[in-house]
Amino acid sequence: MSETTTDLPVVVIGAGPAGLAAAAHLHERGLDVLVLEAGPHAGTATREWSHVRLFSTWGEVVDPAAERLLVQAGWTRPDPAAYPTGGDWATLYLQPLADTLGDRVRYQARVTGVSRAGRDRIVDADRDTQPFTVHIETTDGREERLFAGAVIDASGTWSTPSPAGANGLAALGEKAAADRITYRVPDLKDPAVRARYAGRRTAVIGSGASAFTALAYLAELARTDDGTGTHATWILRRGISGSTFGGGEADQLPARGALGLAAKAAVDGGYADAVTGFRTDAFERDGGGRLVLVGEDGRRLDPVDEVIVLTGFRPNLTFLGELRLGLDERLQAPLDLAPLIDPNQHSCGTVYPHGQAELSHPEKDVYLVGMKSYGRAPTFLAMTGYEQVRSIAAHLAGDREAAERIELTLPETGVCGGAGLFDQPETAEQNGGGCCAATGPTVGAPTAAVPSGGC
């Protein structure tokens, strides 16, 4: 931070895993920090998938600086070998961490804009020496302006799921069919939600961990007395290959590998039919009001009662429009990070560990971290976010050596793939050659991972 802004706090947007970890690291280094959370409590987005179990253990989803802070306050970490749900993660870790940070976390404060004081994105003069202005809106409609020496955006992507349309836009009729579509993994333990899917045909659009979870849940429902007749149609834009169901037993995160195997079992057991090479173009209704999906190639699928769209997420960049961000034109991720995570080139869960250098922008002292740093790319790992904020906090504190040091070893998925977004022949990567495993120096440290897309 410049000399004229060092007396101002670092504003962190979002009280989720990455945002609160950033606050813990900044606090540990003696920097003033203020976390702004749009929701009423910590982990607001995480609580929305509270029924989904992480494929990582407690020992892998707690940030080291956060744990040090919590332990000082008398916190005891849950069994490191146990697998928490999203609800567990929010209530047993994120909320206690936010409580420990106290008035450094402010709730129900939605950020509506970030800029430089007296400078829109056009003006060059003395830009780097001006503080950031952060505009917020409270739940009662009041507007406020805060000043910051640096800004870390950890607001995630949960609020902006991608639509079903293969061209990135909503398919024709998708909005009109909103009463039959969800963009989240349904909680089938909720009686009302369970009744919506029990004994019905549901289309699941997507090919990642969230889609695997939905398929496994629907198959489990189909095996129960009240779920007889439940059936899924799994819609993939690509064909099925050896990498479709993930790394299986070769995955260094066993629960993640098991999730893919559960989806495969749903197909093999007849609880789900896979439709490949299908790119959704339109939603129509048959005479009974059921949904008929129409592909770009003109194919029309059998009618379904419900649709679960799990095609990923995208960042909300609207409130950052007056900042000079350097983002990849495809992924909307930082320019130096994008080549490491581009699913057009590979789909490994192992990405070279990175920090403030790869996350920097033309606008000095502003960072996108956590899932938002990946833009539209999938397979984000929590430990990646923790390493990001550790490095950024060190940089803002003036500790260049620590900022550049790598303190992370990432687990491999057991599968690599090219042409991650389209139906193309398998590449050498997919067949086991040239896997995109992490390269360069690493220091053995506890690993942590959360499911892609927050599931």
PDB file of N, CA, C and O in Angstrom, residues 97-162:
ATOM      1  N   LEU A  97     -15.025 -18.040  13.584  1.00  0.00           N
ATOM      2  CA  LEU A  97     -13.915 -17.207  13.125  1.00  0.00           C
ATOM      3  C   LEU A  97     -14.356 -15.754  13.006  1.00  0.00           C
ATOM      4  O   LEU A  97     -13.654 -14.830  13.440  1.00  0.00           O
ATOM      5  N   ALA A  98     -15.527 -15.538  12.415  1.00  0.00           N
ATOM      6  CA  ALA A  98     -16.049 -14.175  12.297  1.00  0.00           C
ATOM      7  C   ALA A  98     -16.305 -13.569  13.674  1.00  0.00           C
ATOM      8  O   ALA A  98     -16.021 -12.383  13.906  1.00  0.00           O
ATOM      9  N   ASP A  99     -16.821 -14.375  14.594  1.00  0.00           N
ATOM     10  CA  ASP A  99     -17.074 -13.881  15.953  1.00  0.00           C
ATOM     11  C   ASP A  99     -15.768 -13.477  16.626  1.00  0.00           C
ATOM     12  O   ASP A  99     -15.718 -12.477  17.367  1.00  0.00           O
ATOM     13  N   THR A 100     -14.726 -14.245  16.386  1.00  0.00           N
ATOM     14  CA  THR A 100     -13.420 -13.928  16.970  1.00  0.00           C
ATOM     15  C   THR A 100     -12.860 -12.628  16.400  1.00  0.00           C
ATOM     16  O   THR A 100     -12.217 -11.855  17.110  1.00  0.00           O
ATOM     17  N   LEU A 101     -13.116 -12.384  15.140  1.00  0.00           N
ATOM     18  CA  LEU A 101     -12.669 -11.138  14.509  1.00  0.00           C
ATOM     19  C   LEU A 101     -13.498  -9.949  14.987  1.00  0.00           C
ATOM     20  O   LEU A 101     -13.098  -8.793  14.817  1.00  0.00           O
ATOM     21  N   GLY A 102     -14.653 -10.219  15.568  1.00  0.00           N
ATOM     22  CA  GLY A 102     -15.458  -9.180  16.193  1.00  0.00           C
ATOM     23  C   GLY A 102     -15.936  -8.103  15.234  1.00  0.00           C
ATOM     24  O   GLY A 102     -16.458  -8.394  14.155  1.00  0.00           O
ATOM     25  N   ASP A 103     -15.729  -6.829  15.632  1.00  0.00           N
ATOM     26  CA  ASP A 103     -16.251  -5.728  14.827  1.00  0.00           C
ATOM     27  C   ASP A 103     -15.446  -5.489  13.554  1.00  0.00           C
ATOM     28  O   ASP A 103     -15.738  -4.544  12.805  1.00  0.00           O
ATOM     29  N   ARG A 104     -14.483  -6.351  13.290  1.00  0.00           N
ATOM     30  CA  ARG A 104     -13.790  -6.289  11.996  1.00  0.00           C
ATOM     31  C   ARG A 104     -14.648  -6.887  10.888  1.00  0.00           C
ATOM     32  O   ARG A 104     -14.299  -6.790   9.709  1.00  0.00           O
ATOM     33  N   VAL A 105     -15.745  -7.530  11.260  1.00  0.00           N
ATOM     34  CA  VAL A 105     -16.692  -8.094  10.294  1.00  0.00           C
ATOM     35  C   VAL A 105     -18.002  -7.336  10.413  1.00  0.00           C
ATOM     36  O   VAL A 105     -18.571  -7.233  11.508  1.00  0.00           O
ATOM     37  N   ARG A 106     -18.477  -6.825   9.295  1.00  0.00           N
ATOM     38  CA  ARG A 106     -19.733  -6.085   9.273  1.00  0.00           C
ATOM     39  C   ARG A 106     -20.720  -6.806   8.359  1.00  0.00           C
ATOM     40  O   ARG A 106     -20.409  -7.087   7.200  1.00  0.00           O
ATOM     41  N   TYR A 107     -21.904  -7.102   8.876  1.00  0.00           N
ATOM     42  CA  TYR A 107     -22.908  -7.857   8.140  1.00  0.00           C
ATOM     43  C   TYR A 107     -23.923  -6.939   7.463  1.00  0.00           C
ATOM     44  O   TYR A 107     -24.048  -5.759   7.783  1.00  0.00           O
ATOM     45  N   GLN A 108     -24.659  -7.533   6.523  1.00  0.00           N
ATOM     46  CA  GLN A 108     -25.740  -6.858   5.800  1.00  0.00           C
ATOM     47  C   GLN A 108     -25.267  -5.534   5.200  1.00  0.00           C
ATOM     48  O   GLN A 108     -25.962  -4.522   5.227  1.00  0.00           O
ATOM     49  N   ALA A 109     -24.064  -5.592   4.651  1.00  0.00           N
ATOM     50  CA  ALA A 109     -23.461  -4.443   3.979  1.00  0.00           C
ATOM     51  C   ALA A 109     -23.045  -4.907   2.576  1.00  0.00           C
ATOM     52  O   ALA A 109     -21.979  -5.515   2.407  1.00  0.00           O
ATOM     53  N   ARG A 110     -23.880  -4.643   1.608  1.00  0.00           N
ATOM     54  CA  ARG A 110     -23.624  -5.086   0.231  1.00  0.00           C
ATOM     55  C   ARG A 110     -22.806  -4.036  -0.514  1.00  0.00           C
ATOM     56  O   ARG A 110     -23.183  -2.860  -0.587  1.00  0.00           O
ATOM     57  N   VAL A 111     -21.674  -4.455  -1.053  1.00  0.00           N
ATOM     58  CA  VAL A 111     -20.826  -3.547  -1.826  1.00  0.00           C
ATOM     59  C   VAL A 111     -21.459  -3.313  -3.192  1.00  0.00           C
ATOM     60  O   VAL A 111     -21.756  -4.251  -3.928  1.00  0.00           O
ATOM     61  N   THR A 112     -21.662  -2.043  -3.529  1.00  0.00           N
ATOM     62  CA  THR A 112     -22.286  -1.689  -4.804  1.00  0.00           C
ATOM     63  C   THR A 112     -21.314  -1.037  -5.776  1.00  0.00           C
ATOM     64  O   THR A 112     -21.638  -0.887  -6.962  1.00  0.00           O
ATOM     65  N   GLY A 113     -20.127  -0.641  -5.298  1.00  0.00           N
ATOM     66  CA  GLY A 113     -19.155  -0.040  -6.202  1.00  0.00           C
ATOM     67  C   GLY A 113     -17.823   0.161  -5.513  1.00  0.00           C
ATOM     68  O   GLY A 113     -17.760   0.392  -4.297  1.00  0.00           O
ATOM     69  N   VAL A 114     -16.734   0.049  -6.289  1.00  0.00           N
ATOM     70  CA  VAL A 114     -15.387   0.307  -5.786  1.00  0.00           C
ATOM     71  C   VAL A 114     -14.664   1.155  -6.823  1.00  0.00           C
ATOM     72  O   VAL A 114     -14.714   0.876  -8.024  1.00  0.00           O
ATOM     73  N   SER A 115     -13.982   2.208  -6.359  1.00  0.00           N
ATOM     74  CA  SER A 115     -13.238   3.065  -7.266  1.00  0.00           C
ATOM     75  C   SER A 115     -12.072   3.684  -6.500  1.00  0.00           C
ATOM     76  O   SER A 115     -11.823   3.335  -5.341  1.00  0.00           O
ATOM     77  N   ARG A 116     -11.339   4.587  -7.163  1.00  0.00           N
ATOM     78  CA  ARG A 116     -10.321   5.392  -6.504  1.00  0.00           C
ATOM     79  C   ARG A 116     -10.931   6.745  -6.150  1.00  0.00           C
ATOM     80  O   ARG A 116     -11.741   7.284  -6.898  1.00  0.00           O
ATOM     81  N   ALA A 117     -10.540   7.289  -5.032  1.00  0.00           N
ATOM     82  CA  ALA A 117     -11.086   8.569  -4.595  1.00  0.00           C
ATOM     83  C   ALA A 117     -10.792   9.640  -5.649  1.00  0.00           C
ATOM     84  O   ALA A 117      -9.629   9.896  -5.979  1.00  0.00           O
ATOM     85  N   GLY A 118     -11.855  10.235  -6.166  1.00  0.00           N
ATOM     86  CA  GLY A 118     -11.702  11.308  -7.135  1.00  0.00           C
ATOM     87  C   GLY A 118     -11.186  10.880  -8.486  1.00  0.00           C
ATOM     88  O   GLY A 118     -10.835  11.727  -9.322  1.00  0.00           O
ATOM     89  N   ARG A 119     -11.142   9.579  -8.757  1.00  0.00           N
ATOM     90  CA  ARG A 119     -10.602   9.078 -10.026  1.00  0.00           C
ATOM     91  C   ARG A 119     -11.531   8.000 -10.582  1.00  0.00           C
ATOM     92  O   ARG A 119     -11.719   6.960  -9.950  1.00  0.00           O
ATOM     93  N   ASP A 120     -12.106   8.248 -11.766  1.00  0.00           N
ATOM     94  CA  ASP A 120     -12.770   7.138 -12.436  1.00  0.00           C
ATOM     95  C   ASP A 120     -11.703   6.326 -13.152  1.00  0.00           C
ATOM     96  O   ASP A 120     -10.502   6.635 -13.054  1.00  0.00           O
ATOM     97  N   ARG A 121     -12.081   5.327 -13.884  1.00  0.00           N
ATOM     98  CA  ARG A 121     -11.082   4.430 -14.481  1.00  0.00           C
ATOM     99  C   ARG A 121     -10.263   5.103 -15.565  1.00  0.00           C
ATOM    100  O   ARG A 121      -9.209   4.591 -15.983  1.00  0.00           O
ATOM    101  N   ILE A 122     -10.683   6.266 -16.048  1.00  0.00           N
ATOM    102  CA  ILE A 122      -9.967   6.955 -17.125  1.00  0.00           C
ATOM    103  C   ILE A 122      -8.753   7.706 -16.608  1.00  0.00           C
ATOM    104  O   ILE A 122      -7.713   7.766 -17.268  1.00  0.00           O
ATOM    105  N   VAL A 123      -8.831   8.280 -15.411  1.00  0.00           N
ATOM    106  CA  VAL A 123      -7.835   9.233 -14.931  1.00  0.00           C
ATOM    107  C   VAL A 123      -6.562   8.535 -14.457  1.00  0.00           C
ATOM    108  O   VAL A 123      -6.608   7.610 -13.633  1.00  0.00           O
ATOM    109  N   ASP A 124      -5.398   9.012 -14.953  1.00  0.00           N
ATOM    110  CA  ASP A 124      -4.095   8.470 -14.564  1.00  0.00           C
ATOM    111  C   ASP A 124      -3.479   9.217 -13.391  1.00  0.00           C
ATOM    112  O   ASP A 124      -2.800   8.618 -12.555  1.00  0.00           O
ATOM    113  N   ALA A 125      -3.678  10.525 -13.312  1.00  0.00           N
ATOM    114  CA  ALA A 125      -2.928  11.392 -12.411  1.00  0.00           C
ATOM    115  C   ALA A 125      -3.009  10.926 -10.951  1.00  0.00           C
ATOM    116  O   ALA A 125      -4.099  10.824 -10.376  1.00  0.00           O
ATOM    117  N   ASP A 126      -1.826  10.633 -10.368  1.00  0.00           N
ATOM    118  CA  ASP A 126      -1.709  10.254  -8.950  1.00  0.00           C
ATOM    119  C   ASP A 126      -2.641   9.116  -8.564  1.00  0.00           C
ATOM    120  O   ASP A 126      -3.050   9.001  -7.402  1.00  0.00           O
ATOM    121  N   ARG A 127      -2.942   8.259  -9.487  1.00  0.00           N
ATOM    122  CA  ARG A 127      -3.956   7.225  -9.235  1.00  0.00           C
ATOM    123  C   ARG A 127      -3.566   6.300  -8.089  1.00  0.00           C
ATOM    124  O   ARG A 127      -4.360   6.021  -7.195  1.00  0.00           O
ATOM    125  N   ASP A 128      -2.324   5.806  -8.127  1.00  0.00           N
ATOM    126  CA  ASP A 128      -1.915   4.798  -7.150  1.00  0.00           C
ATOM    127  C   ASP A 128      -1.826   5.338  -5.727  1.00  0.00           C
ATOM    128  O   ASP A 128      -1.791   4.559  -4.766  1.00  0.00           O
ATOM    129  N   THR A 129      -1.771   6.655  -5.582  1.00  0.00           N
ATOM    130  CA  THR A 129      -1.650   7.210  -4.235  1.00  0.00           C
ATOM    131  C   THR A 129      -3.003   7.519  -3.605  1.00  0.00           C
ATOM    132  O   THR A 129      -3.059   7.864  -2.416  1.00  0.00           O
ATOM    133  N   GLN A 130      -4.062   7.399  -4.382  1.00  0.00           N
ATOM    134  CA  GLN A 130      -5.389   7.699  -3.858  1.00  0.00           C
ATOM    135  C   GLN A 130      -5.992   6.473  -3.171  1.00  0.00           C
ATOM    136  O   GLN A 130      -5.806   5.346  -3.616  1.00  0.00           O
ATOM    137  N   PRO A 131      -6.713   6.672  -2.090  1.00  0.00           N
ATOM    138  CA  PRO A 131      -7.368   5.529  -1.444  1.00  0.00           C
ATOM    139  C   PRO A 131      -8.509   5.009  -2.301  1.00  0.00           C
ATOM    140  O   PRO A 131      -8.996   5.690  -3.204  1.00  0.00           O
ATOM    141  N   PHE A 132      -8.934   3.814  -2.001  1.00  0.00           N
ATOM    142  CA  PHE A 132     -10.115   3.257  -2.648  1.00  0.00           C
ATOM    143  C   PHE A 132     -11.365   3.804  -1.955  1.00  0.00           C
ATOM    144  O   PHE A 132     -11.376   4.009  -0.735  1.00  0.00           O
ATOM    145  N   THR A 133     -12.396   4.035  -2.736  1.00  0.00           N
ATOM    146  CA  THR A 133     -13.703   4.343  -2.164  1.00  0.00           C
ATOM    147  C   THR A 133     -14.600   3.133  -2.387  1.00  0.00           C
ATOM    148  O   THR A 133     -14.681   2.607  -3.499  1.00  0.00           O
ATOM    149  N   VAL A 134     -15.231   2.699  -1.322  1.00  0.00           N
ATOM    150  CA  VAL A 134     -16.089   1.517  -1.371  1.00  0.00           C
ATOM    151  C   VAL A 134     -17.499   1.952  -1.003  1.00  0.00           C
ATOM    152  O   VAL A 134     -17.745   2.412   0.115  1.00  0.00           O
ATOM    153  N   HIS A 135     -18.414   1.815  -1.946  1.00  0.00           N
ATOM    154  CA  HIS A 135     -19.803   2.172  -1.704  1.00  0.00           C
ATOM    155  C   HIS A 135     -20.574   0.931  -1.263  1.00  0.00           C
ATOM    156  O   HIS A 135     -20.450  -0.135  -1.882  1.00  0.00           O
ATOM    157  N   ILE A 136     -21.360   1.085  -0.205  1.00  0.00           N
ATOM    158  CA  ILE A 136     -22.135  -0.045   0.292  1.00  0.00           C
ATOM    159  C   ILE A 136     -23.589   0.381   0.462  1.00  0.00           C
ATOM    160  O   ILE A 136     -23.906   1.570   0.580  1.00  0.00           O
ATOM    161  N   GLU A 137     -24.445  -0.621   0.468  1.00  0.00           N
ATOM    162  CA  GLU A 137     -25.865  -0.412   0.717  1.00  0.00           C
ATOM    163  C   GLU A 137     -26.294  -1.361   1.815  1.00  0.00           C
ATOM    164  O   GLU A 137     -25.991  -2.555   1.775  1.00  0.00           O
ATOM    165  N   THR A 138     -26.991  -0.852   2.805  1.00  0.00           N
ATOM    166  CA  THR A 138     -27.441  -1.677   3.926  1.00  0.00           C
ATOM    167  C   THR A 138     -28.837  -2.212   3.643  1.00  0.00           C
ATOM    168  O   THR A 138     -29.511  -1.789   2.704  1.00  0.00           O
ATOM    169  N   THR A 139     -29.279  -3.138   4.478  1.00  0.00           N
ATOM    170  CA  THR A 139     -30.567  -3.776   4.229  1.00  0.00           C
ATOM    171  C   THR A 139     -31.742  -2.813   4.355  1.00  0.00           C
ATOM    172  O   THR A 139     -32.810  -3.066   3.798  1.00  0.00           O
ATOM    173  N   ASP A 140     -31.549  -1.706   5.068  1.00  0.00           N
ATOM    174  CA  ASP A 140     -32.638  -0.726   5.182  1.00  0.00           C
ATOM    175  C   ASP A 140     -32.569   0.335   4.093  1.00  0.00           C
ATOM    176  O   ASP A 140     -33.266   1.352   4.163  1.00  0.00           O
ATOM    177  N   GLY A 141     -31.701   0.112   3.092  1.00  0.00           N
ATOM    178  CA  GLY A 141     -31.633   1.005   1.947  1.00  0.00           C
ATOM    179  C   GLY A 141     -30.676   2.171   2.080  1.00  0.00           C
ATOM    180  O   GLY A 141     -30.537   2.972   1.147  1.00  0.00           O
ATOM    181  N   ARG A 142     -29.989   2.289   3.211  1.00  0.00           N
ATOM    182  CA  ARG A 142     -29.030   3.386   3.379  1.00  0.00           C
ATOM    183  C   ARG A 142     -27.782   3.148   2.536  1.00  0.00           C
ATOM    184  O   ARG A 142     -27.349   2.023   2.348  1.00  0.00           O
ATOM    185  N   GLU A 143     -27.206   4.237   2.044  1.00  0.00           N
ATOM    186  CA  GLU A 143     -25.958   4.170   1.280  1.00  0.00           C
ATOM    187  C   GLU A 143     -24.830   4.785   2.097  1.00  0.00           C
ATOM    188  O   GLU A 143     -25.024   5.804   2.766  1.00  0.00           O
ATOM    189  N   GLU A 144     -23.651   4.178   2.035  1.00  0.00           N
ATOM    190  CA  GLU A 144     -22.489   4.684   2.739  1.00  0.00           C
ATOM    191  C   GLU A 144     -21.273   4.611   1.833  1.00  0.00           C
ATOM    192  O   GLU A 144     -21.226   3.821   0.878  1.00  0.00           O
ATOM    193  N   ARG A 145     -20.273   5.423   2.164  1.00  0.00           N
ATOM    194  CA  ARG A 145     -18.997   5.362   1.448  1.00  0.00           C
ATOM    195  C   ARG A 145     -17.876   5.177   2.466  1.00  0.00           C
ATOM    196  O   ARG A 145     -17.766   5.932   3.433  1.00  0.00           O
ATOM    197  N   LEU A 146     -17.054   4.158   2.241  1.00  0.00           N
ATOM    198  CA  LEU A 146     -15.910   3.870   3.096  1.00  0.00           C
ATOM    199  C   LEU A 146     -14.631   4.067   2.290  1.00  0.00           C
ATOM    200  O   LEU A 146     -14.639   4.011   1.065  1.00  0.00           O
ATOM    201  N   PHE A 147     -13.523   4.255   3.007  1.00  0.00           N
ATOM    202  CA  PHE A 147     -12.235   4.385   2.341  1.00  0.00           C
ATOM    203  C   PHE A 147     -11.332   3.223   2.738  1.00  0.00           C
ATOM    204  O   PHE A 147     -11.390   2.732   3.870  1.00  0.00           O
ATOM    205  N   ALA A 148     -10.509   2.784   1.798  1.00  0.00           N
ATOM    206  CA  ALA A 148      -9.654   1.613   2.028  1.00  0.00           C
ATOM    207  C   ALA A 148      -8.280   1.821   1.403  1.00  0.00           C
ATOM    208  O   ALA A 148      -8.144   2.503   0.376  1.00  0.00           O
ATOM    209  N   GLY A 149      -7.281   1.205   2.028  1.00  0.00           N
ATOM    210  CA  GLY A 149      -5.937   1.242   1.461  1.00  0.00           C
ATOM    211  C   GLY A 149      -5.724   0.163   0.430  1.00  0.00           C
ATOM    212  O   GLY A 149      -4.869   0.284  -0.452  1.00  0.00           O
ATOM    213  N   ALA A 150      -6.482  -0.919   0.521  1.00  0.00           N
ATOM    214  CA  ALA A 150      -6.429  -2.020  -0.444  1.00  0.00           C
ATOM    215  C   ALA A 150      -7.775  -2.725  -0.396  1.00  0.00           C
ATOM    216  O   ALA A 150      -8.514  -2.611   0.591  1.00  0.00           O
ATOM    217  N   VAL A 151      -8.095  -3.445  -1.456  1.00  0.00           N
ATOM    218  CA  VAL A 151      -9.365  -4.149  -1.547  1.00  0.00           C
ATOM    219  C   VAL A 151      -9.116  -5.590  -1.976  1.00  0.00           C
ATOM    220  O   VAL A 151      -8.421  -5.844  -2.972  1.00  0.00           O
ATOM    221  N   ILE A 152      -9.676  -6.525  -1.221  1.00  0.00           N
ATOM    222  CA  ILE A 152      -9.617  -7.947  -1.559  1.00  0.00           C
ATOM    223  C   ILE A 152     -11.048  -8.426  -1.767  1.00  0.00           C
ATOM    224  O   ILE A 152     -11.844  -8.448  -0.831  1.00  0.00           O
ATOM    225  N   ASP A 153     -11.368  -8.780  -2.994  1.00  0.00           N
ATOM    226  CA  ASP A 153     -12.728  -9.220  -3.314  1.00  0.00           C
ATOM    227  C   ASP A 153     -12.797 -10.741  -3.212  1.00  0.00           C
ATOM    228  O   ASP A 153     -12.288 -11.462  -4.064  1.00  0.00           O
ATOM    229  N   ALA A 154     -13.445 -11.211  -2.147  1.00  0.00           N
ATOM    230  CA  ALA A 154     -13.642 -12.644  -1.925  1.00  0.00           C
ATOM    231  C   ALA A 154     -15.128 -12.961  -1.931  1.00  0.00           C
ATOM    232  O   ALA A 154     -15.593 -13.825  -1.183  1.00  0.00           O
ATOM    233  N   SER A 155     -15.871 -12.268  -2.790  1.00  0.00           N
ATOM    234  CA  SER A 155     -17.331 -12.408  -2.797  1.00  0.00           C
ATOM    235  C   SER A 155     -17.810 -13.661  -3.498  1.00  0.00           C
ATOM    236  O   SER A 155     -19.006 -13.971  -3.474  1.00  0.00           O
ATOM    237  N   GLY A 156     -16.905 -14.407  -4.129  1.00  0.00           N
ATOM    238  CA  GLY A 156     -17.282 -15.673  -4.739  1.00  0.00           C
ATOM    239  C   GLY A 156     -18.107 -15.516  -6.003  1.00  0.00           C
ATOM    240  O   GLY A 156     -18.207 -14.427  -6.586  1.00  0.00           O
ATOM    241  N   THR A 157     -18.718 -16.629  -6.410  1.00  0.00           N
ATOM    242  CA  THR A 157     -19.519 -16.648  -7.637  1.00  0.00           C
ATOM    243  C   THR A 157     -20.891 -17.288  -7.422  1.00  0.00           C
ATOM    244  O   THR A 157     -21.642 -17.465  -8.381  1.00  0.00           O
ATOM    245  N   TRP A 158     -21.212 -17.636  -6.186  1.00  0.00           N
ATOM    246  CA  TRP A 158     -22.421 -18.399  -5.897  1.00  0.00           C
ATOM    247  C   TRP A 158     -23.680 -17.707  -6.383  1.00  0.00           C
ATOM    248  O   TRP A 158     -24.641 -18.352  -6.793  1.00  0.00           O
ATOM    249  N   SER A 159     -23.698 -16.393  -6.337  1.00  0.00           N
ATOM    250  CA  SER A 159     -24.912 -15.652  -6.685  1.00  0.00           C
ATOM    251  C   SER A 159     -25.143 -15.541  -8.181  1.00  0.00           C
ATOM    252  O   SER A 159     -26.193 -15.052  -8.603  1.00  0.00           O
ATOM    253  N   THR A 160     -24.197 -15.996  -8.988  1.00  0.00           N
ATOM    254  CA  THR A 160     -24.330 -15.863 -10.441  1.00  0.00           C
ATOM    255  C   THR A 160     -24.062 -17.201 -11.147  1.00  0.00           C
ATOM    256  O   THR A 160     -23.038 -17.371 -11.809  1.00  0.00           O
ATOM    257  N   PRO A 161     -24.971 -18.162 -11.009  1.00  0.00           N
ATOM    258  CA  PRO A 161     -24.797 -19.442 -11.721  1.00  0.00           C
ATOM    259  C   PRO A 161     -24.941 -19.253 -13.224  1.00  0.00           C
ATOM    260  O   PRO A 161     -25.664 -18.366 -13.692  1.00  0.00           O
ATOM    261  N   SER A 162     -24.261 -20.087 -13.965  1.00  0.00           N
ATOM    262  CA  SER A 162     -24.362 -20.037 -15.422  1.00  0.00           C
ATOM    263  C   SER A 162     -25.667 -20.675 -15.869  1.00  0.00           C
ATOM    264  O   SER A 162     -26.175 -21.597 -15.238  1.00  0.00           O
TER     265      SER A 162
END
